[in-house]
């Protein structure tokens, strides 16, 4: 069974994403690479 997120209710409340998915993944990866536990 696949579970997908449906952002339509958030959009209905006026919420809009501010970071594209690819950019967000890159930022998280870079942050983790610089801050990973040793």
XYZ file of C-alpha atoms in Angstrom:
38
model
C 0.000 0.000 0.000
C 1.316 3.434 -0.951
C 0.486 6.487 1.072
C 0.857 9.846 -0.657
C 0.539 13.274 0.869
C -2.275 15.436 -0.481
C -1.463 19.122 0.072
C -4.817 20.378 -1.263
C -6.120 21.278 2.222
C -2.948 23.253 2.947
C -3.277 25.056 -0.377
C -6.914 25.776 0.467
C -5.698 27.554 3.606
C -3.343 29.685 1.514
C -0.123 27.777 2.219
C 2.453 27.674 -0.567
C 5.820 25.921 -0.533
C 8.844 28.208 -0.603
C 11.506 25.666 -1.613
C 11.343 23.260 -4.544
C 11.769 19.574 -3.684
C 15.161 19.129 -5.374
C 16.549 22.263 -3.701
C 15.245 21.132 -0.307
C 16.822 17.691 -0.644
C 20.134 19.285 -1.631
C 20.024 21.655 1.357
C 19.239 18.836 3.803
C 21.999 16.640 2.341
C 24.556 19.458 2.533
C 23.534 20.359 6.087
C 23.747 16.737 7.207
C 27.147 16.292 5.521
C 28.489 19.276 7.467
C 26.789 18.413 10.792
C 26.675 14.616 10.959
C 27.592 13.037 14.277
C 31.103 11.660 14.515
